[in-house]
Short mmCIF file of C-alpha atoms in Angstrom, two decimals:
data_model
loop_
_atom_site.label_atom_id
_atom_site.label_comp_id
_atom_site.label_asym_id
_atom_site.label_seq_id
_atom_site.Cartn_x
_atom_site.Cartn_y
_atom_site.Cartn_z
CA MET H 1 -18.23 25.59 -1.47
CA ALA H 2 -15.17 26.92 -3.34
CA GLY H 3 -12.73 24.23 -4.39
CA ARG H 4 -15.13 21.37 -3.84
CA LEU H 5 -14.05 17.98 -5.21
CA VAL H 6 -16.55 15.23 -6.00
CA LEU H 7 -15.82 11.76 -7.43
CA VAL H 8 -18.93 10.03 -8.78
CA SER H 9 -18.96 6.39 -9.91
CA ASP H 10 -21.41 3.74 -11.04
CA VAL H 11 -22.88 1.94 -8.02
CA ASP H 12 -22.68 -1.39 -9.90
CA LEU H 13 -18.89 -1.29 -10.39
CA PRO H 14 -16.93 -4.21 -8.88
CA ALA H 15 -15.88 -3.79 -5.25
CA ALA H 16 -12.19 -3.63 -6.22
CA VAL H 17 -12.84 -0.72 -8.60
CA ARG H 18 -14.87 1.13 -5.98
CA GLN H 19 -12.07 0.60 -3.49
CA ALA H 20 -9.63 2.02 -6.06
CA CYS H 21 -11.88 5.10 -6.31
CA ALA H 22 -11.77 5.48 -2.53
CA ASP H 23 -7.96 5.12 -2.54
CA LEU H 24 -7.74 7.76 -5.28
CA ALA H 25 -10.01 10.13 -3.36
CA ALA H 26 -7.95 9.74 -0.17
CA ALA H 27 -4.72 10.47 -2.03
CA LEU H 28 -6.32 13.43 -3.82
CA ALA H 29 -7.61 14.88 -0.54
CA ASN H 30 -4.11 14.73 0.96
CA GLN H 31 -2.50 16.27 -2.11
CA ALA H 32 -5.10 19.00 -2.64
CA GLY H 33 -5.59 19.78 1.05
CA MET H 34 -9.38 19.71 0.82
CA PRO H 35 -12.16 17.14 1.36
CA VAL H 36 -13.16 14.84 -1.48
CA THR H 37 -16.71 13.50 -1.67
CA VAL H 38 -17.09 10.00 -3.11
CA ALA H 39 -20.57 9.05 -4.38
CA ALA H 40 -21.79 5.84 -6.02
CA VAL H 41 -25.01 6.33 -7.98
CA PRO H 42 -27.12 4.38 -10.52
CA VAL H 43 -25.74 4.54 -14.05
CA SER H 44 -28.88 6.38 -15.22
CA ARG H 45 -27.90 9.35 -13.03
CA LEU H 46 -24.36 9.22 -14.40
CA ASP H 47 -25.71 9.32 -17.94
CA ALA H 48 -27.88 12.33 -17.07
CA LEU H 49 -24.95 14.08 -15.40
CA GLU H 50 -22.68 13.45 -18.39
CA ASP H 51 -25.34 14.76 -20.79
CA SER H 52 -25.76 17.87 -18.65
CA LEU H 53 -22.00 18.51 -18.64
CA ARG H 54 -21.82 18.15 -22.42
CA ARG H 55 -24.54 20.76 -22.87
CA ASP H 56 -23.07 23.19 -20.32
CA ALA H 57 -20.90 25.73 -22.15
CA GLU H 58 -19.12 26.69 -18.91
CA ALA H 59 -18.20 23.13 -17.95
CA GLN H 60 -14.64 21.93 -18.54
CA ARG H 61 -14.66 18.19 -19.11
CA ARG H 62 -11.88 15.73 -19.90
CA GLU H 63 -11.71 11.94 -20.06
CA TYR H 64 -8.70 9.75 -19.29
CA ALA H 65 -8.26 6.33 -20.89
CA PRO H 66 -6.37 3.57 -19.04
CA THR H 67 -2.78 3.00 -20.08
CA ALA H 68 -1.79 -0.36 -21.53
CA ARG H 69 -1.53 -2.99 -18.81
CA LEU H 70 1.72 -4.80 -18.30
CA ASP H 71 2.02 -8.48 -17.57
CA PRO H 72 0.28 -8.78 -14.17
CA ALA H 73 2.93 -11.27 -13.02
CA ALA H 74 5.80 -8.90 -13.83
CA PRO H 75 7.32 -7.26 -10.74
CA MET H 76 7.02 -3.54 -10.12
CA THR H 77 9.88 -1.29 -11.23
CA SER H 78 12.32 -0.27 -8.52
CA ALA H 79 12.29 3.21 -7.03
CA PRO H 80 15.63 5.07 -7.08
CA PHE H 81 17.75 4.40 -4.01
CA LEU H 82 18.21 7.61 -2.01
CA TRP H 83 20.83 8.35 0.66
CA ARG H 84 20.86 10.73 3.61
CA PRO H 85 23.81 13.07 4.27
CA ASP H 86 24.97 10.70 7.03
CA GLY H 87 25.35 7.88 4.48
CA ARG H 88 22.29 5.88 5.55
CA PRO H 89 19.35 5.05 3.26
CA ASP H 90 16.64 7.72 3.14
CA TRP H 91 13.72 5.28 3.41
CA GLY H 92 11.15 7.98 4.09
CA GLY H 93 12.13 9.93 0.96
CA MET H 94 12.23 7.07 -1.56
CA TRP H 95 8.49 6.96 -2.23
CA THR H 96 6.08 9.80 -2.90
CA THR H 97 3.54 7.58 -4.70
CA PHE H 98 2.86 3.86 -4.79
CA CYS H 99 1.96 1.40 -7.54
CA GLU H 100 -1.39 -0.34 -7.19
CA LEU H 101 -1.35 -3.32 -4.86
CA ALA H 102 -1.23 -6.76 -6.46
CA LEU H 103 -4.48 -7.28 -4.52
CA TYR H 104 -6.10 -4.74 -6.87
CA GLY H 105 -4.38 -5.93 -10.05
CA GLY H 106 -1.10 -3.99 -9.82
CA PRO H 107 2.41 -5.41 -10.34
CA PRO H 108 3.72 -7.47 -7.40
CA GLN H 109 6.73 -6.28 -5.46
CA ARG H 110 8.69 -9.43 -6.41
CA GLY H 111 8.43 -11.58 -9.53
CA PRO H 112 7.21 -15.20 -9.23
CA GLU H 113 10.73 -16.37 -10.05
CA SER H 114 12.27 -14.45 -7.10
CA PRO H 115 9.82 -14.64 -4.17
CA LEU H 116 10.99 -13.58 -0.74
CA ARG H 117 10.56 -16.28 1.88
CA ALA H 118 11.77 -16.69 5.46
CA ALA H 119 14.92 -18.69 6.06
CA THR H 120 14.55 -22.17 7.47
CA ARG H 121 15.33 -22.64 11.16
CA ALA H 122 18.56 -24.40 10.29
CA ALA H 123 19.75 -21.44 8.24
CA ALA H 124 18.42 -18.74 10.56
CA GLY H 125 20.67 -16.12 12.11
CA SER H 126 20.12 -12.74 10.51
CA ASP H 127 22.67 -9.97 10.07
CA GLY H 128 22.15 -7.58 13.01
CA GLU H 129 22.98 -4.51 10.93
CA MET H 130 20.45 -5.43 8.24
CA LEU H 131 17.79 -6.14 10.87
CA ALA H 132 18.39 -2.71 12.40
CA GLU H 133 18.09 -1.13 8.95
CA MET H 134 14.81 -2.96 8.28
CA ARG H 135 13.42 -1.82 11.61
CA ARG H 136 14.47 1.78 10.94
CA GLY H 137 13.02 1.72 7.42
CA ILE H 138 9.70 0.32 8.63
CA TRP H 139 9.50 3.00 11.33
CA GLU H 140 10.36 5.83 8.91
CA THR H 141 7.78 4.78 6.30
CA THR H 142 4.90 3.58 8.51
CA GLY H 143 5.50 4.65 12.12
CA LEU H 144 5.14 0.99 13.14
CA TYR H 145 7.47 -0.65 15.67
CA ALA H 146 9.35 -3.75 14.50
CA GLU H 147 11.42 -6.22 16.51
CA THR H 148 13.14 -9.52 15.97
CA ALA H 149 10.87 -12.50 16.49
CA GLU H 150 11.63 -16.18 16.03
CA PRO H 151 14.63 -17.06 13.84
CA GLY H 152 14.13 -15.86 10.28
CA TRP H 153 11.27 -13.45 11.06
CA LEU H 154 10.76 -9.79 11.95
CA ALA H 155 7.60 -8.87 13.88
CA VAL H 156 5.79 -5.58 13.17
CA THR H 157 3.21 -4.48 15.76
CA CYS H 158 0.03 -3.27 14.02
CA ASP H 159 -2.86 -1.24 15.39
CA SER H 160 -5.15 -4.27 15.55
CA PRO H 161 -5.38 -7.97 14.61
CA THR H 162 -7.61 -6.94 11.68
CA MET H 163 -4.91 -4.61 10.34
CA ALA H 164 -2.23 -7.31 10.71
CA ALA H 165 -4.38 -9.89 8.89
CA TRP H 166 -5.29 -7.53 6.03
CA MET H 167 -1.69 -6.44 5.47
CA CYS H 168 -0.50 -10.05 5.66
CA ALA H 169 -2.90 -11.16 2.93
CA ALA H 170 -1.97 -8.21 0.71
CA ILE H 171 1.78 -8.80 1.20
CA ILE H 172 1.57 -12.49 0.31
CA LEU H 173 0.14 -11.48 -3.08
CA GLU H 174 3.26 -9.33 -3.58
CA ASN H 175 5.32 -12.58 -3.59
CA VAL H 176 6.70 -11.80 -0.13
CA GLY H 177 6.18 -14.24 2.71
CA ALA H 178 4.16 -13.07 5.72
CA ARG H 179 2.42 -14.50 8.78
CA VAL H 180 0.14 -13.19 11.52
CA ASP H 181 0.38 -13.54 15.28
CA ASP H 182 -2.57 -11.65 16.79
CA ASP H 183 -1.75 -7.96 16.17
CA ARG H 184 1.77 -8.68 14.94
CA LEU H 185 2.68 -8.99 11.27
CA LEU H 186 5.66 -11.32 10.74
CA LEU H 187 7.95 -10.65 7.78
CA PRO H 188 10.93 -12.68 6.56
CA ALA H 189 14.40 -11.63 7.71
CA GLY H 190 16.96 -13.91 6.11
CA PRO H 191 20.64 -14.23 7.05
CA ASP H 192 21.94 -13.06 3.67
CA TYR H 193 19.62 -10.15 2.93
CA ARG H 194 21.16 -7.33 0.89
CA LEU H 195 20.38 -3.66 1.42
CA LYS H 196 19.32 -2.84 -2.17
CA ASP H 197 17.48 -6.11 -2.75
CA GLU H 198 15.70 -8.02 0.01
CA VAL H 199 15.86 -5.29 2.67
CA LYS H 200 14.47 -2.70 0.26
CA SER H 201 11.74 -5.13 -0.86
CA ILE H 202 10.58 -5.69 2.72
CA ILE H 203 10.47 -1.97 3.51
CA THR H 204 8.77 -1.18 0.19
CA VAL H 205 6.07 -3.80 0.55
CA ILE H 206 5.11 -2.85 4.09
CA ALA H 207 5.17 0.88 3.23
CA LYS H 208 2.96 0.17 0.20
CA THR H 209 0.41 -2.00 2.02
CA HIS H 210 0.35 0.30 5.05
CA HIS H 211 -0.40 3.25 2.73
CA TYR H 212 -3.40 1.39 1.30
CA TRP H 213 -4.54 0.18 4.71
CA GLN H 214 -4.71 3.79 5.87
CA ALA H 215 -6.95 4.63 2.91
CA HIS H 216 -8.98 1.46 3.60
CA VAL H 217 -9.55 2.48 7.22
CA ALA H 218 -10.81 5.91 6.14
CA ASP H 219 -13.84 4.20 4.54
CA THR H 220 -14.34 1.11 6.68
CA GLY H 221 -12.73 1.97 10.01
CA ARG H 222 -15.96 1.44 11.91
CA VAL H 223 -16.40 -2.03 10.41
CA ALA H 224 -12.79 -2.93 11.29
CA ARG H 225 -13.22 -1.76 14.88
CA ASP H 226 -16.47 -3.69 15.23
CA ALA H 227 -14.75 -6.82 13.92
CA ASP H 228 -11.98 -6.46 16.52
CA ARG H 229 -14.53 -6.09 19.32
CA GLY H 230 -16.34 -9.19 18.12
#
């Protein structure tokens, strides 16, 4: 088939690396506009395939080495802040790619010295304008509906309890507080949140984890549905 794309990996690679391969294949399929086959095979077959490619004069082969890793505890760099013609943030246009999740060894959204936690009940009482902006940003980047919950929290309705639980666990590793209530993901919404700091962090982290959840579902959607039925 013309334009066929195949990603082959060692079957004995760690689960996190194999998941990264699946995430890469999903992103590549979307960008290239064609299916990507992912295969995990014994290393002996990989060795034979590599030897065959080296001996094939018509094959074009290139290897990519990993770039130097940064401090895993260091927060991710901030994406440029974009504005729409009407003066509101262009949440949907701020990200075209995403850093690796902290769950898979990438930089967390917030540094350990500046985690994002929900306000205490005594200090609760969020800015209505900022809450509306968070809800709009979440909708623009994920298509998920968000609403105010108990004081200090914003509730995002997910497709299933499994999705809410997975995203919650991934977000906590980004140094952002999160909780689960059945199929709702609860995110902090403090009274003093600023547009270019805490509000952007919340929208970024849910956009980032939702992006990876979509890729995760592409490979294990049946397992997730079965878990919900159980």
